[in-house]
Structures are given as structure tokens and as C-alpha cells.
């Protein structure tokens, strides 16, 4: 497809389980972001990948959160030992150029519910 | 780091009226200010942006103004229509080495008939 694709669109899990969220960015986009949107809240930055550079992990809320980007394309956000406060919509975005003022193209998000 | 505050959190206007959303930022190095619109069940989408070398930018019914001295910027929507109903996010970033776009907390705009 032409846009950013995220899967699953919805995920319900039990507290303590691990989850993986996947993002397929737009082909050729070198920059990839993960943001978290809690109910009624803004967009909280989690992690940023740019080409082969070391990722900016400064937004990850705890060591239970990690992300990878393989081959400069697909990214996976992993949350270990999920907690109820992890419930949110996780948004992935990609951008074409290395300059950080380009337009971010967002996916529709993965809604995570931790029971 | 950058901190962006956005007001109001909710805004209800009648169709045809104007809507104004205001944001302030903390980092004087920020010089790029985009606005994103998020419709229900969708990801945010860029609708307009402004750079610090201009004070105002307009695109049809949407305009943004920037006051660098006061470190605030605003989104103006004129002749609102029901399809303008959405959540709007402002954001700020310094160009150069900074990597992350810092977003405001969002404004839910409801345009009523």
C-alpha cells in the first residue's frame, strides 16, 4: 500500500503478557517514529530511527519497552510484562528525508488494551 | 527539551463561525511549527506548517500565525464546516540535530450545525 501500515489494529492482552506491534513505513522513508496516545492525551514520543544511525530512545518510558527496525524498513515495538497503564494507541510515523522538518506520515495506530 | 502547551482542550463552534487554537512553546531554538489533524480512528495528518522566518501563512480557510518573541503560535479556521470536526495537534521542533517533534496535548474541535 501507499501509506504507513500498522498491525494489529487492535490488541487485547492480559497484564504481564508480552506484546509486539508492527509498523511498515512508506517505502523509501528513512525516518521512523513511534508515538503513544493515551485516552484523551497528546502524542507522547517513544523512539526514533533514522537510517543507520543509533536510534533516539529517549522517550521509552521503561526498560519493558524496546523497538527494532530491521533492514531500514519494518519496525517492531515490543512491550514486555504489560501493565494496565500501557493501554493506549501506539502510532507509527515515517518521513522521507533526513531533515527533521519534513511531513510525518502516520499509520492508523495499534490500539492496545491491557486487562 | 521542548515543551508545548495547547489551549483549549475542547472547542465547540457553530458551522460558519471561526475557530482559534493557541499553542506556546518553551525552546527558543524551535523554528518549525506544524499542525496535524486527527480524525476519528485515523492517524494525524499534516494540514499546515510555518517556519520561523515568516509570521503568518494561509491556505484557503486555514491560517497559522507565529509570534517568536512571545513563543506562541495559533491555528485559525474560518467558515468552519462539519468536516473540520477532529482533534488538532500543534507541534514544535528545532531544525538541525533535534530528532523528535514535540506535540501539544490536542484540541477536540466540534462543529455543530
mmCIF file of C-alpha atoms in Angstrom:
data_model
loop_
_atom_site.group_PDB
_atom_site.id
_atom_site.type_symbol
_atom_site.label_atom_id
_atom_site.label_comp_id
_atom_site.label_asym_id
_atom_site.label_seq_id
_atom_site.Cartn_x
_atom_site.Cartn_y
_atom_site.Cartn_z
ATOM 1 C CA UNK A 1 0.000 0.000 0.000
ATOM 2 C CA UNK A 2 0.950 3.627 -0.285
ATOM 3 C CA UNK A 3 0.642 4.556 3.378
ATOM 4 C CA UNK A 4 2.110 3.536 6.708
ATOM 5 C CA UNK A 5 0.700 0.186 7.753
ATOM 6 C CA UNK A 6 0.389 -0.945 11.356
ATOM 7 C CA UNK A 7 -0.649 -4.272 12.801
ATOM 8 C CA UNK A 8 -2.513 -5.417 14.693
ATOM 9 C CA UNK A 9 -5.102 -2.657 14.640
ATOM 10 C CA UNK A 10 -6.442 -3.875 17.970
ATOM 11 C CA UNK A 11 -4.800 -6.000 20.635
ATOM 12 C CA UNK A 12 -6.277 -7.102 23.943
ATOM 13 C CA UNK A 13 -3.895 -8.792 26.334
ATOM 14 C CA UNK A 14 -3.656 -9.790 29.942
ATOM 15 C CA UNK A 15 -1.450 -7.999 32.408
ATOM 16 C CA UNK A 16 2.019 -9.495 32.450
ATOM 17 C CA UNK A 17 1.994 -10.763 28.871
ATOM 18 C CA UNK A 18 4.376 -9.528 26.163
ATOM 19 C CA UNK A 19 3.092 -7.824 23.009
ATOM 20 C CA UNK A 20 4.620 -6.943 19.658
ATOM 21 C CA UNK A 21 3.359 -4.154 17.444
ATOM 22 C CA UNK A 22 4.466 -3.899 13.843
ATOM 23 C CA UNK A 23 4.963 -0.929 11.541
ATOM 24 C CA UNK A 24 5.544 -0.960 7.787
ATOM 25 C CA UNK A 25 6.649 2.546 6.792
ATOM 26 C CA UNK A 26 6.233 4.102 3.389
ATOM 27 C CA UNK A 27 8.802 2.644 1.007
ATOM 28 C CA UNK A 28 11.933 4.741 0.837
ATOM 29 C CA UNK A 29 11.251 6.689 4.022
ATOM 30 C CA UNK A 30 14.414 6.792 6.071
ATOM 31 C CA UNK A 31 12.991 8.139 9.320
ATOM 32 C CA UNK A 32 10.562 6.188 11.511
ATOM 33 C CA UNK A 33 8.915 7.246 14.771
ATOM 34 C CA UNK A 34 6.806 5.593 17.419
ATOM 35 C CA UNK A 35 4.398 7.718 19.446
ATOM 36 C CA UNK A 36 1.934 6.725 22.154
ATOM 37 C CA UNK A 37 -1.500 8.295 22.519
ATOM 38 C CA UNK A 38 -3.295 7.602 25.767
ATOM 39 C CA UNK A 39 -7.029 8.244 26.034
ATOM 40 C CA UNK A 40 -7.675 11.952 25.714
ATOM 41 C CA UNK A 41 -3.978 12.731 25.777
ATOM 42 C CA UNK A 42 -1.464 14.100 23.330
ATOM 43 C CA UNK A 43 1.166 12.314 21.324
ATOM 44 C CA UNK A 44 3.985 11.046 23.501
ATOM 45 C CA UNK A 45 7.278 10.420 21.698
ATOM 46 C CA UNK A 46 8.750 6.963 22.271
ATOM 47 C CA UNK A 47 11.586 6.263 19.824
ATOM 48 C CA UNK A 48 13.064 7.495 16.542
ATOM 49 C CA UNK A 49 15.046 5.660 13.861
ATOM 50 C CA UNK A 50 16.986 7.454 11.127
ATOM 51 C CA UNK A 51 18.820 5.380 8.557
ATOM 52 C CA UNK A 52 21.746 3.506 10.048
ATOM 53 C CA UNK A 53 22.203 5.935 12.934
ATOM 54 C CA UNK A 54 21.730 4.869 16.524
ATOM 55 C CA UNK A 55 18.053 5.272 17.462
ATOM 56 C CA UNK A 56 16.876 8.022 19.796
ATOM 57 C CA UNK A 57 15.333 6.004 22.623
ATOM 58 C CA UNK A 58 14.883 8.941 24.976
ATOM 59 C CA UNK A 59 11.086 8.631 25.076
ATOM 60 C CA UNK A 60 10.802 4.985 26.079
ATOM 61 C CA UNK A 61 9.039 5.029 29.474
ATOM 62 C CA UNK A 62 10.735 1.978 30.969
ATOM 63 C CA UNK A 63 13.037 -0.908 30.132
ATOM 64 C CA UNK A 64 9.961 -3.009 29.391
ATOM 65 C CA UNK A 65 9.719 -1.115 26.108
ATOM 66 C CA UNK A 66 12.033 -1.800 23.180
ATOM 67 C CA UNK A 67 11.961 -1.363 19.429
ATOM 68 C CA UNK A 68 13.839 -2.625 16.434
ATOM 69 C CA UNK A 69 13.998 -1.620 12.833
ATOM 70 C CA UNK A 70 15.238 -4.340 10.552
ATOM 71 C CA UNK A 71 16.818 -3.608 7.190
ATOM 72 C CA UNK A 72 15.920 0.035 7.456
ATOM 73 C CA UNK A 73 12.269 -0.728 6.854
ATOM 74 C CA UNK A 74 9.861 -2.647 9.104
ATOM 75 C CA UNK A 75 9.862 -1.782 12.800
ATOM 76 C CA UNK A 76 8.599 -3.740 15.777
ATOM 77 C CA UNK A 77 7.727 -2.205 19.140
ATOM 78 C CA UNK A 78 7.839 -4.751 21.957
ATOM 79 C CA UNK A 79 6.295 -4.267 25.375
ATOM 80 C CA UNK A 80 7.262 -6.864 27.950
ATOM 81 C CA UNK A 81 5.251 -7.729 31.060
ATOM 82 C CA UNK A 82 2.457 -5.372 30.062
ATOM 83 C CA UNK A 83 0.766 -3.219 32.688
ATOM 84 C CA UNK A 84 -2.659 -1.604 32.602
ATOM 85 C CA UNK A 85 -1.089 1.824 32.190
ATOM 86 C CA UNK A 86 0.367 0.626 28.882
ATOM 87 C CA UNK A 87 -3.151 0.714 27.408
ATOM 88 C CA UNK A 88 -3.070 3.284 24.623
ATOM 89 C CA UNK A 89 -2.953 3.729 20.881
ATOM 90 C CA UNK A 90 0.554 3.243 19.532
ATOM 91 C CA UNK A 91 1.178 5.288 16.410
ATOM 92 C CA UNK A 92 3.959 4.806 13.922
ATOM 93 C CA UNK A 93 5.048 7.528 11.511
ATOM 94 C CA UNK A 94 7.599 7.779 8.757
ATOM 95 C CA UNK A 95 9.254 10.644 6.951
ATOM 96 C CA UNK A 96 11.123 10.795 3.705
ATOM 97 C CA UNK A 97 14.119 12.985 4.240
ATOM 98 C CA UNK A 98 16.762 13.208 6.884
ATOM 99 C CA UNK A 99 15.946 16.847 7.610
ATOM 100 C CA UNK A 100 13.643 16.773 10.591
ATOM 101 C CA UNK A 101 11.126 19.296 9.340
ATOM 102 C CA UNK A 102 9.527 17.087 6.730
ATOM 103 C CA UNK A 103 5.949 15.880 6.967
ATOM 104 C CA UNK A 104 5.301 12.886 9.193
ATOM 105 C CA UNK A 105 3.005 10.271 7.674
ATOM 106 C CA UNK A 106 1.168 8.385 10.386
ATOM 107 C CA UNK A 107 -0.380 4.956 10.365
ATOM 108 C CA UNK A 108 -3.816 4.393 11.860
ATOM 109 C CA UNK A 109 -2.317 3.023 15.039
ATOM 110 C CA UNK A 110 -2.465 -0.127 17.115
ATOM 111 C CA UNK A 111 -4.916 0.078 19.996
ATOM 112 C CA UNK A 112 -3.571 -1.879 22.962
ATOM 113 C CA UNK A 113 -5.820 -2.821 25.856
ATOM 114 C CA UNK A 114 -4.242 -4.460 28.891
ATOM 115 C CA UNK A 115 -6.765 -6.156 31.166
ATOM 116 C CA UNK B 1 13.787 19.734 25.988
ATOM 117 C CA UNK B 2 10.868 21.345 24.233
ATOM 118 C CA UNK B 3 7.511 21.694 25.993
ATOM 119 C CA UNK B 4 4.389 22.611 24.017
ATOM 120 C CA UNK B 5 1.165 23.716 25.679
ATOM 121 C CA UNK B 6 -2.105 23.857 23.758
ATOM 122 C CA UNK B 7 -5.443 25.509 24.521
ATOM 123 C CA UNK B 8 -8.325 24.947 24.619
ATOM 124 C CA UNK B 9 -8.620 21.193 25.080
ATOM 125 C CA UNK B 10 -12.126 21.250 23.609
ATOM 126 C CA UNK B 11 -13.814 23.768 21.356
ATOM 127 C CA UNK B 12 -17.352 23.833 20.035
ATOM 128 C CA UNK B 13 -18.367 26.255 17.294
ATOM 129 C CA UNK B 14 -21.352 26.631 15.035
ATOM 130 C CA UNK B 15 -20.947 25.922 11.366
ATOM 131 C CA UNK B 16 -19.697 29.008 9.592
ATOM 132 C CA UNK B 17 -18.040 30.508 12.650
ATOM 133 C CA UNK B 18 -14.284 30.772 13.149
ATOM 134 C CA UNK B 19 -12.159 28.616 15.441
ATOM 135 C CA UNK B 20 -8.844 29.541 17.016
ATOM 136 C CA UNK B 21 -6.436 27.167 18.748
ATOM 137 C CA UNK B 22 -3.394 28.503 20.570
ATOM 138 C CA UNK B 23 -0.052 26.956 21.469
ATOM 139 C CA UNK B 24 3.004 28.077 23.367
ATOM 140 C CA UNK B 25 6.458 26.542 23.284
ATOM 141 C CA UNK B 26 9.436 26.740 25.575
ATOM 142 C CA UNK B 27 12.552 26.170 23.456
ATOM 143 C CA UNK B 28 13.621 29.383 21.743
ATOM 144 C CA UNK B 29 15.606 27.253 19.277
ATOM 145 C CA UNK B 30 12.386 25.818 17.822
ATOM 146 C CA UNK B 31 11.777 27.152 14.351
ATOM 147 C CA UNK B 32 9.369 24.749 12.679
ATOM 148 C CA UNK B 33 5.728 24.552 13.764
ATOM 149 C CA UNK B 34 3.376 22.106 12.054
ATOM 150 C CA UNK B 35 -0.293 21.458 12.745
ATOM 151 C CA UNK B 36 -1.812 17.996 12.447
ATOM 152 C CA UNK B 37 -5.464 16.988 12.212
ATOM 153 C CA UNK B 38 -6.623 13.635 13.546
ATOM 154 C CA UNK B 39 -9.996 12.298 12.507
ATOM 155 C CA UNK B 40 -11.670 9.550 14.490
ATOM 156 C CA UNK B 41 -9.893 6.236 14.106
ATOM 157 C CA UNK B 42 -7.174 7.695 11.911
ATOM 158 C CA UNK B 43 -3.605 8.785 12.344
ATOM 159 C CA UNK B 44 -2.788 12.501 12.468
ATOM 160 C CA UNK B 45 -2.307 14.243 9.135
ATOM 161 C CA UNK B 46 -0.357 17.411 8.407
ATOM 162 C CA UNK B 47 -2.625 20.290 7.415
ATOM 163 C CA UNK B 48 -0.322 23.305 7.534
ATOM 164 C CA UNK B 49 3.057 24.338 8.878
ATOM 165 C CA UNK B 50 5.031 27.513 9.448
ATOM 166 C CA UNK B 51 8.702 28.278 9.822
ATOM 167 C CA UNK B 52 10.180 30.978 11.963
ATOM 168 C CA UNK B 53 11.165 33.216 9.086
ATOM 169 C CA UNK B 54 7.511 34.154 8.497
ATOM 170 C CA UNK B 55 4.826 35.462 10.814
ATOM 171 C CA UNK B 56 1.758 34.150 9.018
ATOM 172 C CA UNK B 57 0.797 31.545 6.449
ATOM 173 C CA UNK B 58 -2.575 30.913 4.883
ATOM 174 C CA UNK B 59 -4.068 28.024 2.935
ATOM 175 C CA UNK B 60 -7.706 28.546 1.935
ATOM 176 C CA UNK B 61 -9.733 28.529 5.183
ATOM 177 C CA UNK B 62 -6.768 27.729 7.401
ATOM 178 C CA UNK B 63 -4.124 30.133 8.621
ATOM 179 C CA UNK B 64 -1.319 29.981 11.147
ATOM 180 C CA UNK B 65 0.334 32.878 12.935
ATOM 181 C CA UNK B 66 3.621 32.857 14.796
ATOM 182 C CA UNK B 67 4.980 35.226 17.413
ATOM 183 C CA UNK B 68 8.570 34.180 18.096
ATOM 184 C CA UNK B 69 9.127 36.860 20.713
ATOM 185 C CA UNK B 70 6.247 35.587 22.808
ATOM 186 C CA UNK B 71 6.870 31.958 21.761
ATOM 187 C CA UNK B 72 3.332 31.290 20.720
ATOM 188 C CA UNK B 73 1.564 30.277 17.542
ATOM 189 C CA UNK B 74 -2.064 29.835 16.585
ATOM 190 C CA UNK B 75 -4.273 27.986 14.131
ATOM 191 C CA UNK B 76 -7.224 29.858 12.665
ATOM 192 C CA UNK B 77 -10.025 28.106 10.799
ATOM 193 C CA UNK B 78 -12.600 30.325 9.130
ATOM 194 C CA UNK B 79 -16.053 29.400 7.835
ATOM 195 C CA UNK B 80 -15.958 26.127 9.739
ATOM 196 C CA UNK B 81 -17.677 23.077 8.289
ATOM 197 C CA UNK B 82 -18.767 19.793 9.898
ATOM 198 C CA UNK B 83 -15.811 18.010 8.285
ATOM 199 C CA UNK B 84 -13.477 20.250 10.288
ATOM 200 C CA UNK B 85 -14.570 18.326 13.394
ATOM 201 C CA UNK B 86 -11.466 16.473 14.601
ATOM 202 C CA UNK B 87 -8.619 16.653 17.084
ATOM 203 C CA UNK B 88 -5.947 19.174 16.184
ATOM 204 C CA UNK B 89 -2.341 18.982 17.420
ATOM 205 C CA UNK B 90 0.282 21.675 17.293
ATOM 206 C CA UNK B 91 3.963 20.768 17.399
ATOM 207 C CA UNK B 92 7.382 22.345 17.534
ATOM 208 C CA UNK B 93 10.911 21.310 16.708
ATOM 209 C CA UNK B 94 14.287 22.969 16.281
ATOM 210 C CA UNK B 95 15.798 22.219 12.894
ATOM 211 C CA UNK B 96 19.202 20.656 12.835
ATOM 212 C CA UNK B 97 20.128 17.834 15.127
ATOM 213 C CA UNK B 98 16.934 17.520 17.202
ATOM 214 C CA UNK B 99 15.108 14.368 16.240
ATOM 215 C CA UNK B 100 11.696 14.414 17.821
ATOM 216 C CA UNK B 101 8.664 16.500 17.082
ATOM 217 C CA UNK B 102 7.074 17.597 20.374
ATOM 218 C CA UNK B 103 3.285 17.738 20.207
ATOM 219 C CA UNK B 104 0.758 19.665 22.229
ATOM 220 C CA UNK B 105 -1.987 17.813 24.086
ATOM 221 C CA UNK B 106 -4.558 18.353 21.351
ATOM 222 C CA UNK B 107 -7.794 20.283 20.852
ATOM 223 C CA UNK B 108 -11.012 18.483 20.101
ATOM 224 C CA UNK B 109 -12.984 20.713 17.725
ATOM 225 C CA UNK B 110 -16.692 20.093 17.286
ATOM 226 C CA UNK B 111 -18.502 21.984 14.544
ATOM 227 C CA UNK B 112 -22.236 21.929 15.126
ATOM 228 C CA UNK B 113 -24.953 22.538 12.552
#
